[in-house]
Coordinates of C-alpha atoms in Angstrom, one line a residue:
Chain A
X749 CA 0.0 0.0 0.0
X750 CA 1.4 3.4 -0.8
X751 CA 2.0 5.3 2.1
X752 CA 4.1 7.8 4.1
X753 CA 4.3 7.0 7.7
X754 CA 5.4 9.3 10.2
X755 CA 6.7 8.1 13.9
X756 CA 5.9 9.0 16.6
X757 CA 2.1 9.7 16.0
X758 CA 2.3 11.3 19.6
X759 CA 4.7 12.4 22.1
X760 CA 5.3 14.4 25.0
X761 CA 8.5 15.4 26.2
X762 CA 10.3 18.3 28.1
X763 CA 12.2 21.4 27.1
X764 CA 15.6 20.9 25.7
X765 CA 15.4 17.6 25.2
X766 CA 16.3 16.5 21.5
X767 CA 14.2 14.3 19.6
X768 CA 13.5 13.0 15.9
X769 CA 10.3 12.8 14.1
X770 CA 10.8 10.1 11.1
X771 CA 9.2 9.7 8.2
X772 CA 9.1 7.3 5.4
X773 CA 7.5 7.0 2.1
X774 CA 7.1 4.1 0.2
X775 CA 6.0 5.6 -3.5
X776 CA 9.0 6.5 -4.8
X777 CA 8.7 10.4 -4.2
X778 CA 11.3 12.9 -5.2
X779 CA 9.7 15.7 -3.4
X780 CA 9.0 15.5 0.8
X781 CA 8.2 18.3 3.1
X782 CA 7.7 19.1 6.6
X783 CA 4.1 21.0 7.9
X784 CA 3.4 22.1 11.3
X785 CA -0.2 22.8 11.9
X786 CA -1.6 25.4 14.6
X787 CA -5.3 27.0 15.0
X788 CA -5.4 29.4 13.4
X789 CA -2.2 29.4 11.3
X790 CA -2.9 26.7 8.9
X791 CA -0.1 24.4 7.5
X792 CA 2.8 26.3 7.5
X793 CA 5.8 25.3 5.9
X794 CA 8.8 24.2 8.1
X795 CA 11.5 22.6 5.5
X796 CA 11.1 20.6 2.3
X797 CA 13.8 18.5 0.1
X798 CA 13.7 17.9 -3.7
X799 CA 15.6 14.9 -3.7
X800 CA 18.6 13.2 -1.9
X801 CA 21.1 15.7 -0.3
X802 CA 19.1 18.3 -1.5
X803 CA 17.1 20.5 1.4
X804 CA 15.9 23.8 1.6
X805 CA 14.2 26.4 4.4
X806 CA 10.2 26.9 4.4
X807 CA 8.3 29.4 6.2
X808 CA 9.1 28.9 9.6
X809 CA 12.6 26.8 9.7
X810 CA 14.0 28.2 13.0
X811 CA 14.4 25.5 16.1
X812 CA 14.4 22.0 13.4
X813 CA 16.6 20.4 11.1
X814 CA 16.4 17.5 8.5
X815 CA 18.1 15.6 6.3
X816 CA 17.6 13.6 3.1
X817 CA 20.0 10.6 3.2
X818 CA 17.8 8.2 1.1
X819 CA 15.6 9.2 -0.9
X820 CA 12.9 7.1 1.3
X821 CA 13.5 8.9 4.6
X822 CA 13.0 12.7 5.9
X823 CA 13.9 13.3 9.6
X824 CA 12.8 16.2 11.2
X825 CA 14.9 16.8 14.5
X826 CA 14.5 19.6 16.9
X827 CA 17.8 19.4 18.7
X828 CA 16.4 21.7 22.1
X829 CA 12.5 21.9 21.7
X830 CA 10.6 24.4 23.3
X831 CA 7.1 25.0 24.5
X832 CA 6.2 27.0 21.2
X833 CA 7.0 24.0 19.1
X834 CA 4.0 22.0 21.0
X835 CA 1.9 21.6 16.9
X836 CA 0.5 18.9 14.9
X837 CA 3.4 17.7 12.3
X838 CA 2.6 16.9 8.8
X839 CA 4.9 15.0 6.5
X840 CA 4.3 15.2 3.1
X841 CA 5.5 13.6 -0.5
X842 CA 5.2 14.5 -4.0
X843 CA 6.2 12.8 -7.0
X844 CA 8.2 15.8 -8.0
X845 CA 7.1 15.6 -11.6
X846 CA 4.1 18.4 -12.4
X847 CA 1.2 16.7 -10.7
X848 CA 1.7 18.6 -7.3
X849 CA -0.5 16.7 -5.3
X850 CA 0.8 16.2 -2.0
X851 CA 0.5 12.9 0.1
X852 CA 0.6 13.8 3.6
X853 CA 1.2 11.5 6.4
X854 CA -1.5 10.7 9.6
X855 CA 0.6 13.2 11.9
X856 CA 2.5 13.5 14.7
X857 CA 0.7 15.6 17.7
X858 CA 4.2 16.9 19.8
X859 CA 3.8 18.3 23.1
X860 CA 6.8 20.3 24.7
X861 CA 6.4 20.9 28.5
Chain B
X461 CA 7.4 35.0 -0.7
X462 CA 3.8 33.9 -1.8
X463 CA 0.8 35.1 0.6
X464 CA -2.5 33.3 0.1
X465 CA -5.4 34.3 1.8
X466 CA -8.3 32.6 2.4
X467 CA -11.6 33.7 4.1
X468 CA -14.2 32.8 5.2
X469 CA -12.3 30.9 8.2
X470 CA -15.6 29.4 9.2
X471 CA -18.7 28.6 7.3
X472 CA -22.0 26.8 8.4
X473 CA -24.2 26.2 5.7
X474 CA -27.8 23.9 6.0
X475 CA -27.6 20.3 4.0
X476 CA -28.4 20.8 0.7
X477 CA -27.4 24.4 0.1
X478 CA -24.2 25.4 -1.5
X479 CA -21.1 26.6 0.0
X480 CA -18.0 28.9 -1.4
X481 CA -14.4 29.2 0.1
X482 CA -12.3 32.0 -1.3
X483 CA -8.7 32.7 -1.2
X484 CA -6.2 35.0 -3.0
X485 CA -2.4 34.6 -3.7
X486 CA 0.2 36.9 -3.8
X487 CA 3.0 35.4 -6.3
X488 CA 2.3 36.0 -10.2
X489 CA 4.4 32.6 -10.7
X490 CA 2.2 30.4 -9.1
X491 CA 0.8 27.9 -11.3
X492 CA -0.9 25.3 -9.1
X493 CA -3.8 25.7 -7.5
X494 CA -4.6 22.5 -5.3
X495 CA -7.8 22.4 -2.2
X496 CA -7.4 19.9 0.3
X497 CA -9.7 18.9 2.9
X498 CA -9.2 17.8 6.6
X499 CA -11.8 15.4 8.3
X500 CA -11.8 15.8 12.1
X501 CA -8.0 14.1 13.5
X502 CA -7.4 13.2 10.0
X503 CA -5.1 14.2 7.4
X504 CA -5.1 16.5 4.4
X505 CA -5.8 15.2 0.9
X506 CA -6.6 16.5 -2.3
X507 CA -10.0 16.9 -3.4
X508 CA -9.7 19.1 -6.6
X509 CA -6.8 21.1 -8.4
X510 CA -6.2 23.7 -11.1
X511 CA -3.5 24.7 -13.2
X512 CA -2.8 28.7 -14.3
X513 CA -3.9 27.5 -18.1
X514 CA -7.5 26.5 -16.7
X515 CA -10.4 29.2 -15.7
X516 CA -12.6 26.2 -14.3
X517 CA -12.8 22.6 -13.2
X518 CA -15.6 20.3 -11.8
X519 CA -15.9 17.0 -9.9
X520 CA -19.4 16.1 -9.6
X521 CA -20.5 18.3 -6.5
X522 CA -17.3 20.4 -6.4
X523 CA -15.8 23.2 -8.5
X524 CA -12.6 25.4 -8.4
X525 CA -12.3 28.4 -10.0
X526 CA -9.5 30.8 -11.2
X527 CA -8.9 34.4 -12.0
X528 CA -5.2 34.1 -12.4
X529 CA -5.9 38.4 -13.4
X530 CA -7.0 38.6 -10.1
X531 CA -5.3 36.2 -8.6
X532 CA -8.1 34.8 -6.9
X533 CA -9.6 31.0 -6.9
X534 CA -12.2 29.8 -5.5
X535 CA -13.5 25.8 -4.3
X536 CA -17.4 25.7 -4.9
X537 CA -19.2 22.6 -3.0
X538 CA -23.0 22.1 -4.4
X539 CA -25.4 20.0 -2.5
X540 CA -23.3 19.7 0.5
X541 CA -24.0 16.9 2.7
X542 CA -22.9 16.3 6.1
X543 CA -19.8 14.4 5.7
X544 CA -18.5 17.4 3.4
X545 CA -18.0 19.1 7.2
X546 CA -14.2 19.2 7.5
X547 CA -11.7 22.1 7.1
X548 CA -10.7 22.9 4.4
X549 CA -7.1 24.3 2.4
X550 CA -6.4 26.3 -0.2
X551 CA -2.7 26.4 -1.8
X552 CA -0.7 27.8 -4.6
X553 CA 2.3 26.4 -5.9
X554 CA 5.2 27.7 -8.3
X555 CA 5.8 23.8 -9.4
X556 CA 9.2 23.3 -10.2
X557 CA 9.9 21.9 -6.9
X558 CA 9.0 24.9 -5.3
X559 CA 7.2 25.1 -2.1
X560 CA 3.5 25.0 -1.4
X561 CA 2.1 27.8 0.5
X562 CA -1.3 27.2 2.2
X563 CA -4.2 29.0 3.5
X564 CA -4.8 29.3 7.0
X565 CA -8.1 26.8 6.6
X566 CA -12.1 27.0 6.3
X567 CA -13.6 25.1 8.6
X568 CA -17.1 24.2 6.9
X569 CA -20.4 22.8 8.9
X570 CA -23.0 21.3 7.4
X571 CA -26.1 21.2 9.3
X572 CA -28.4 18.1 8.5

């Protein structure tokens, strides 16, 4: 089944102390992307890669990293959270060629206390 | 960067009327107009798109439009039923591997 999973779907941790979200698509996508959703802010953009190696800042980058070592796989790691990255996190995929529809993943609901 | 704005940010409509979500977009270069929609703890997916080279598209109940003069598209929903209740996302895209930029959300009640 084509998919892209994110891990974990929920998590609650304390300040400062790093942590990884993964995700992994199955489909063969060139294009992945990071989301954070908030009330009232929509989906907002946090980092998205076009292919392997290849990464690049979104709307709001500060406080998270990724990488793109496989073409599979897109980490997001916040190295020292803090409260005001508490959000619902979207990973997304995208064949990269012009069809632009965007598969997103089921989520991953982070609270930082 | 792009903008896109998108109003209204809540709409309640009864079953059976119609419903219209607006947004407008910033960047001349965006060529990709996709509308996603959120069911409650669910994710996004794509219900309908448009490209810049398109004024109009239907899918049975639903409709996007686009003034690409005005840069301003619209999602029409017809005969809404209750499980069309969800929020829903606007977006434009550059393509290219650009990024998407979204609209903060409509969340849309349909009231049996």
């Amino acid at each position: 089944e084509a998919q892209v999973t994110q891990n974990p779907r929920y998590l609650i941790t304390v300040t400062g102390k790093k942590l990884t979200v993964t995700c992994s698509q199955n489909m063969n996508h060139e294009y992945m992307s990071w989301y954070r959703q908030d009330p009232g802010l929509g989906l907002r953009q946090i980092y998205y890669s076009m292919n392997v190696e290849v990464t690049d800042k979104g709307d709001v980058p500060e406080g998270y990293k990724v990488s793109r070592k496989e073409k599979r796989n897109f980490p997001l790691i916040l190295e020292s959270p803090s409260p005001n990255q508490t959000s619902l996190y979207f990973c997304a995929s995208s064949p990269g060629d012009f069809t632009g529809e965007l598969f997103f993943g089921e989520g991953s609901r982070l609270t930082v206390l | 960067g792009e903008n896109v704005e998108q109003h209204p940010s809540t709409l309640s409509v009864q079953e059976g009327d119609s419903a219209v979500i607006k947004c407008t977009y910033s960047d001349s270069a965006s060529n990709y107009f996709p509308w996603y929609k959120q069911e409650l703890g669910k994710r996004p997916q794509l219900i309908i798109d448009i490209r810049s080279n398109v004024g109009e598209k239907k899918d049975q109940r639903i409709a996007v439009t686009l003034n690409k003069t005005a840069k301003h598209f619209s999602l029409h929903i017809t005969e809404t039923q209750p499980e069309d209740s969800a929020v829903y996302f606007c977006a434009a895209d550059k393509g290219g591997y650009q990024k998407v930029t979204f609209g903060i959300g409509t969340k849309l009640q349909v009231i049996p």
